[in-house]
Amino acid sequence: MASFTRDFYEVLGVERGASEEELKRAYRKMALKYHPDRNPGDREAEERFKEAAAAYQVLSDPERRIQYDRFGPAAFDGAAGGGFDFNAGFEDIFSGIFSDFFGQPRGGRSQSRTRRGEDLRYNLDLTFEEAAFGVEKSISLPRMVTCETCHGKGAKPGTAPKQCSACRGSGQVRFQQGFFSIAKVCAQCNGHGSTISDPCPKCDGQGAVRRAQSLSVKIPPGVDTSSRLKLRGEGQAGGGGGPSGDLYVVIRVQEHPLFHREENDVICDMPLSLPLAALGTDIEVPTLEGKVRMRIPPGTQSGAVFKLKGKGVVDLHGYGRGDHLVRILIETPRKLTARQRELLEEFARISGEEVHPMSKGFLEKVKEMFG
């Protein structure tokens, strides 16, 4: 029997009201730090390791913790009929920690030969319109599918896997490590607890075969780049007859020559000549559903935005639909005929010192700054 005098809460570095999860986390940290395998020949580390184990063994047990809180370490001294059994329950306590040292599965049981298949990813390119309105696409992808001959078992029809002779079906082999008995994954059966002596000729014992398959994928309206669609059971086949993984279709939306998207709104930059912007006009605006006539009022400035309500992209989650926003860009002519230049110069002379409101405001600010 071992006897300890330091406060168990102090040993683990936790408050007296620490939760079970906090105790486990603190103990795991101490055990990993002071484990004898990481500190060979270090007697102090070994004592700290035992001390942490004793503290956790008591504080993780509700009844023993109550006794400890009332009577302290004396409640578990050898004279009191208590003490610490370092072999009791340690498989459960250290199952997670040993896996970090030796790469073994947690829990002490053999792995089931039945296992879930891996998930797959497929990148799907869509046009701007397909993403906005939804579409049904046919895709083809090579993947592992359950072997029809052995139904995923891996063994030749009429035969069955045999118990592993090395681990006797446990999936683990044991050896002594310091003062603990350690379990490692059985190398002969890879932790399954059984081996296949007569494999299926179709899949060579894998339980699955590679095959290119075509799938029809329904893309809902409103998807955007990086949207993910999950197709359950369309991933890799599971092992040993286990369930298949899932397929994740990741969307990539192509750029549009006229539109770009901001959330559910569609934005279209519309060029407009200076005279038409000044005088006002009717223009035809392209939208996702065709052309729409829009009135541009006189005096429209470059950058002005006009809204066509409800003509954007449908919300992916069903919250209505965005708008189509038309942003006006005033075009300044690069080349002028003699007559055009003459008229513009006359316009400037007629304007005299009177400038447009935006220019006037800017010039006033410059005058305030520099005098």
XYZ file of C-alpha atoms in Angstrom:
371
model
C 0.000 0.000 0.000
C 1.178 3.526 -0.762
C 0.489 6.586 1.371
C 0.381 10.177 0.109
C 0.268 13.404 2.114
C 0.056 16.136 -0.572
C -3.412 17.524 -1.294
C -4.827 15.592 -4.271
C -6.344 18.706 -5.822
C -2.939 20.385 -5.599
C -1.295 17.339 -7.162
C -3.542 17.602 -10.242
C -3.500 21.399 -10.255
C -7.297 21.842 -10.099
C -9.779 23.633 -7.853
C -11.719 21.655 -5.237
C -14.921 22.083 -7.242
C -13.353 20.759 -10.470
C -15.642 18.796 -12.784
C -15.036 15.214 -13.878
C -13.838 16.433 -17.292
C -11.415 18.904 -15.689
C -10.015 16.130 -13.486
C -9.560 13.828 -16.462
C -7.872 16.531 -18.525
C -5.489 17.480 -15.685
C -4.636 13.862 -14.951
C -3.968 13.076 -18.587
C -1.557 16.005 -18.785
C 0.321 14.843 -15.654
C 0.413 11.212 -16.746
C 1.822 12.069 -20.167
C 4.470 14.307 -18.603
C 5.686 11.931 -15.880
C 5.104 8.503 -17.435
C 8.138 6.227 -16.738
C 8.569 5.482 -20.439
C 9.202 9.166 -21.072
C 11.434 9.495 -18.017
C 13.471 6.261 -17.810
C 15.389 5.938 -14.553
C 13.893 9.135 -13.097
C 12.623 8.148 -9.638
C 11.119 11.586 -8.981
C 9.074 11.433 -12.201
C 7.885 7.926 -11.283
C 6.750 9.134 -7.866
C 4.948 12.103 -9.412
C 3.281 9.702 -11.840
C 2.091 7.446 -8.989
C 0.956 10.462 -6.995
C -1.121 11.776 -9.922
C -2.593 8.313 -10.522
C -3.598 8.003 -6.861
C -5.152 11.471 -6.876
C -7.186 10.744 -9.972
C -8.203 7.283 -8.719
C -9.746 8.873 -5.638
C -11.187 12.114 -7.041
C -12.748 10.449 -10.100
C -14.804 8.170 -7.820
C -17.734 10.201 -6.370
C -17.926 8.210 -3.112
C -14.170 8.237 -2.490
C -14.053 11.936 -3.342
C -16.648 12.673 -0.660
C -14.560 10.721 1.877
C -11.419 12.559 0.815
C -13.102 15.970 1.067
C -14.191 15.136 4.621
C -11.132 13.339 6.031
C -8.283 14.131 3.641
C -5.545 11.597 2.707
C -5.978 9.811 6.067
C -9.203 8.317 4.743
C -7.117 6.134 2.441
C -4.055 5.345 4.540
C -3.238 1.674 4.968
C -4.140 1.919 8.636
C -7.623 3.001 7.677
C -8.115 -0.049 5.526
C -7.903 1.947 2.257
C -4.765 2.464 0.192
C -4.282 2.472 -3.572
C -4.277 -0.554 -5.811
C -2.214 0.472 -8.873
C -3.588 -2.411 -10.933
C -7.262 -1.737 -10.323
C -9.120 -0.138 -13.199
C -5.969 1.146 -14.916
C -6.960 -0.178 -18.337
C -9.864 2.239 -18.398
C -7.920 5.105 -16.863
C -4.980 4.834 -19.246
C -6.684 3.590 -22.418
C -6.478 7.025 -24.038
C -2.957 7.743 -22.790
C -1.429 4.449 -23.887
C -2.773 5.002 -27.382
C -0.552 8.097 -27.565
C 2.501 6.073 -26.572
C 1.960 2.859 -28.510
C -0.627 3.593 -31.225
C -3.145 1.057 -29.933
C -6.938 1.347 -30.234
C -8.789 2.582 -27.181
C -11.120 0.466 -25.165
C -9.312 -2.905 -25.020
C -11.591 -4.718 -27.491
C -10.782 -6.050 -30.924
C -11.733 -3.911 -33.873
C -14.706 -5.074 -35.838
C -13.949 -6.190 -39.376
C -17.039 -4.201 -40.349
C -16.066 -0.566 -40.919
C -17.547 2.487 -42.566
C -16.244 3.528 -45.978
C -14.335 6.744 -46.569
C -16.039 9.950 -47.660
C -15.358 11.312 -51.148
C -15.186 14.834 -52.588
C -16.210 15.879 -56.104
C -15.648 19.412 -57.464
C -18.531 20.453 -59.733
C -18.345 23.495 -62.018
C -21.578 25.409 -62.682
C -22.467 28.394 -64.801
C -23.727 31.529 -63.077
C -27.276 30.787 -64.226
C -27.160 27.123 -63.144
C -26.123 28.179 -59.651
C -28.845 30.825 -59.506
C -31.760 28.694 -60.721
C -30.645 25.158 -59.792
C -29.944 22.296 -62.166
C -29.692 18.527 -62.323
C -26.235 17.262 -63.269
C -24.948 13.805 -64.162
C -21.484 13.093 -62.773
C -19.195 10.107 -63.145
C -16.635 9.130 -60.535
C -14.515 6.046 -59.894
C -15.026 4.636 -56.420
C -14.904 1.462 -54.392
C -18.262 -0.313 -54.304
C -19.312 -3.333 -52.275
C -18.261 -6.595 -53.903
C -21.373 -8.378 -55.152
C -19.708 -11.788 -54.913
C -18.876 -11.786 -51.192
C -21.290 -8.976 -50.204
C -18.412 -7.049 -48.667
C -17.219 -9.822 -46.336
C -13.934 -10.399 -48.176
C -14.116 -14.179 -47.826
C -14.860 -16.589 -50.659
C -18.563 -17.516 -50.757
C -19.148 -20.558 -48.578
C -16.240 -19.714 -46.264
C -15.849 -17.400 -43.299
C -13.021 -15.507 -41.599
C -11.106 -17.509 -38.964
C -10.101 -16.467 -35.504
C -6.631 -14.943 -35.433
C -4.127 -17.392 -33.913
C -1.817 -14.637 -32.673
C -4.341 -12.721 -30.531
C -7.006 -15.450 -30.246
C -9.680 -13.128 -31.533
C -9.043 -10.211 -29.184
C -7.387 -8.008 -31.794
C -4.621 -7.168 -29.307
C -1.424 -8.666 -27.981
C -0.153 -7.861 -24.497
C 3.325 -7.237 -23.131
C 4.811 -5.885 -19.908
C 5.856 -2.205 -19.915
C 7.367 -1.158 -16.605
C 4.776 -1.957 -13.942
C 1.884 -2.002 -16.432
C 0.521 -4.598 -18.786
C 0.216 -2.911 -22.195
C -1.978 -3.955 -25.117
C -1.017 -3.285 -28.756
C -2.861 -3.855 -32.015
C -2.287 -7.369 -33.280
C -0.031 -7.114 -36.352
C -1.286 -10.394 -37.824
C -4.970 -9.458 -38.070
C -4.576 -5.655 -37.822
C -6.849 -5.580 -34.803
C -9.782 -7.357 -36.450
C -9.502 -10.505 -34.354
C -9.897 -12.701 -37.449
C -8.089 -13.490 -40.681
C -9.254 -14.548 -44.136
C -7.504 -17.686 -45.345
C -9.644 -18.116 -48.474
C -10.247 -14.642 -49.938
C -12.962 -13.756 -52.409
C -11.584 -14.150 -55.962
C -13.528 -11.109 -57.194
C -12.196 -8.531 -54.726
C -9.103 -10.416 -53.450
C -10.394 -10.249 -49.891
C -10.956 -6.478 -49.868
C -14.751 -6.690 -49.804
C -14.973 -3.952 -52.442
C -14.052 -3.383 -56.097
C -13.278 -0.167 -58.009
C -15.883 0.887 -60.526
C -16.822 4.075 -62.388
C -20.380 5.049 -61.536
C -22.712 7.707 -62.887
C -24.807 9.693 -60.423
C -27.556 12.255 -60.942
C -27.102 15.242 -58.631
C -29.858 17.785 -58.035
C -28.380 21.223 -57.405
C -30.812 23.507 -55.520
C -31.240 27.170 -56.546
C -28.973 29.663 -54.784
C -25.758 27.654 -54.388
C -22.496 29.554 -54.629
C -18.798 28.786 -54.811
C -17.766 26.547 -51.871
C -21.331 25.339 -51.236
C -21.274 21.637 -50.289
C -23.926 19.057 -51.053
C -23.888 15.804 -49.104
C -24.975 12.581 -50.804
C -25.344 9.928 -48.135
C -23.938 6.499 -48.891
C -22.347 7.530 -52.197
C -18.753 7.455 -50.943
C -16.340 4.525 -50.767
C -17.757 1.124 -49.888
C -17.378 0.019 -46.283
C -15.160 -2.866 -45.244
C -16.503 -6.212 -44.118
C -19.996 -5.332 -45.252
C -19.994 -2.026 -43.371
C -21.895 1.064 -44.578
C -20.549 3.212 -47.397
C -19.155 6.675 -46.775
C -20.730 9.874 -48.088
C -20.024 11.945 -51.184
C -19.520 15.695 -50.821
C -20.137 17.703 -53.989
C -18.300 21.020 -53.746
C -19.596 23.779 -56.023
C -17.434 26.125 -58.107
C -19.376 28.854 -59.963
C -17.911 30.246 -63.171
C -17.588 33.999 -63.652
C -20.267 35.762 -65.716
C -19.352 38.313 -68.405
C -22.003 40.819 -67.218
C -22.991 39.983 -63.650
C -21.330 39.405 -60.337
C -22.936 38.297 -57.101
C -22.928 39.758 -53.594
C -24.811 37.402 -51.278
C -28.184 37.039 -53.058
C -27.994 40.277 -55.041
C -26.863 40.376 -58.667
C -24.910 43.467 -59.707
C -24.662 44.690 -63.290
C -22.461 47.633 -64.330
C -24.270 49.609 -67.028
C -22.301 52.104 -69.183
C -24.104 55.315 -70.076
C -22.977 58.296 -72.165
C -22.604 61.713 -70.575
C -25.433 63.354 -72.574
C -27.921 60.580 -71.782
C -27.013 60.659 -68.093
C -27.535 64.418 -68.058
C -30.775 64.424 -70.043
C -32.294 61.177 -68.741
C -33.326 58.221 -70.879
C -34.882 54.745 -71.002
C -32.436 51.826 -71.248
C -32.682 48.051 -71.611
C -31.058 46.262 -68.682
C -29.981 42.591 -68.913
C -31.125 40.397 -65.986
C -31.059 36.687 -65.186
C -34.530 36.401 -66.715
C -34.016 38.545 -69.818
C -34.045 42.239 -70.628
C -36.007 44.797 -68.606
C -36.624 48.471 -69.510
C -35.568 50.976 -66.873
C -36.005 54.754 -66.629
C -32.803 56.703 -65.905
C -33.693 60.143 -64.503
C -31.992 63.360 -65.714
C -28.794 64.301 -63.888
C -27.825 60.721 -62.998
C -24.267 60.568 -61.627
C -21.672 57.893 -62.238
C -21.917 55.187 -59.549
C -25.656 55.648 -58.993
C -27.386 52.328 -58.271
C -30.922 51.424 -59.333
C -32.747 48.412 -57.908
C -34.920 45.848 -59.665
C -36.510 44.208 -56.638
C -36.782 40.408 -56.498
C -34.790 39.737 -59.648
C -31.634 38.447 -57.957
C -30.736 34.958 -56.734
C -33.060 32.709 -54.730
C -31.862 32.259 -51.153
C -30.441 28.768 -50.665
C -32.266 28.400 -47.335
C -35.633 29.629 -48.597
C -35.525 33.213 -47.300
C -36.876 34.965 -50.387
C -34.869 36.301 -53.285
C -32.245 38.983 -53.773
C -32.408 42.053 -56.005
C -30.858 42.984 -59.331
C -28.762 46.130 -58.860
C -27.865 48.290 -61.854
C -24.810 50.468 -61.280
C -24.400 53.367 -63.742
C -20.945 54.105 -65.121
C -20.718 57.381 -67.055
C -18.574 57.055 -70.171
C -16.376 60.013 -71.066
C -15.755 60.149 -74.827
C -12.110 59.526 -75.759
C -12.266 60.815 -79.340
C -14.275 63.872 -80.384
C -15.177 65.179 -83.799
C -14.586 68.863 -84.495
C -18.280 69.588 -84.070
C -18.474 67.666 -80.771
C -15.483 69.557 -79.396
C -17.016 72.860 -80.515
C -20.281 72.088 -78.722
C -18.534 71.011 -75.520
C -16.384 74.116 -75.476
C -19.505 76.222 -75.935
C -21.147 74.342 -73.088
C -18.142 75.103 -70.873
C -18.254 78.806 -71.773
C -21.950 79.002 -71.084
C -21.383 77.343 -67.699
C -18.813 80.002 -66.813
C -17.860 79.835 -63.153
C -20.905 77.771 -62.377
C -19.833 74.176 -61.799
C -21.830 71.078 -61.025
C -22.746 70.459 -57.340
C -20.288 67.611 -56.802
C -17.397 69.572 -58.325
C -18.399 72.690 -56.440
C -18.384 70.866 -53.142
C -14.954 69.418 -53.849
C -13.483 72.784 -54.849
C -14.849 74.398 -51.692
C -13.147 71.773 -49.553
C -9.849 72.355 -51.376
C -10.188 76.121 -50.747
C -10.810 75.516 -47.030
C -7.672 73.394 -46.739
C -5.234 75.523 -48.743
C -6.845 78.958 -48.797
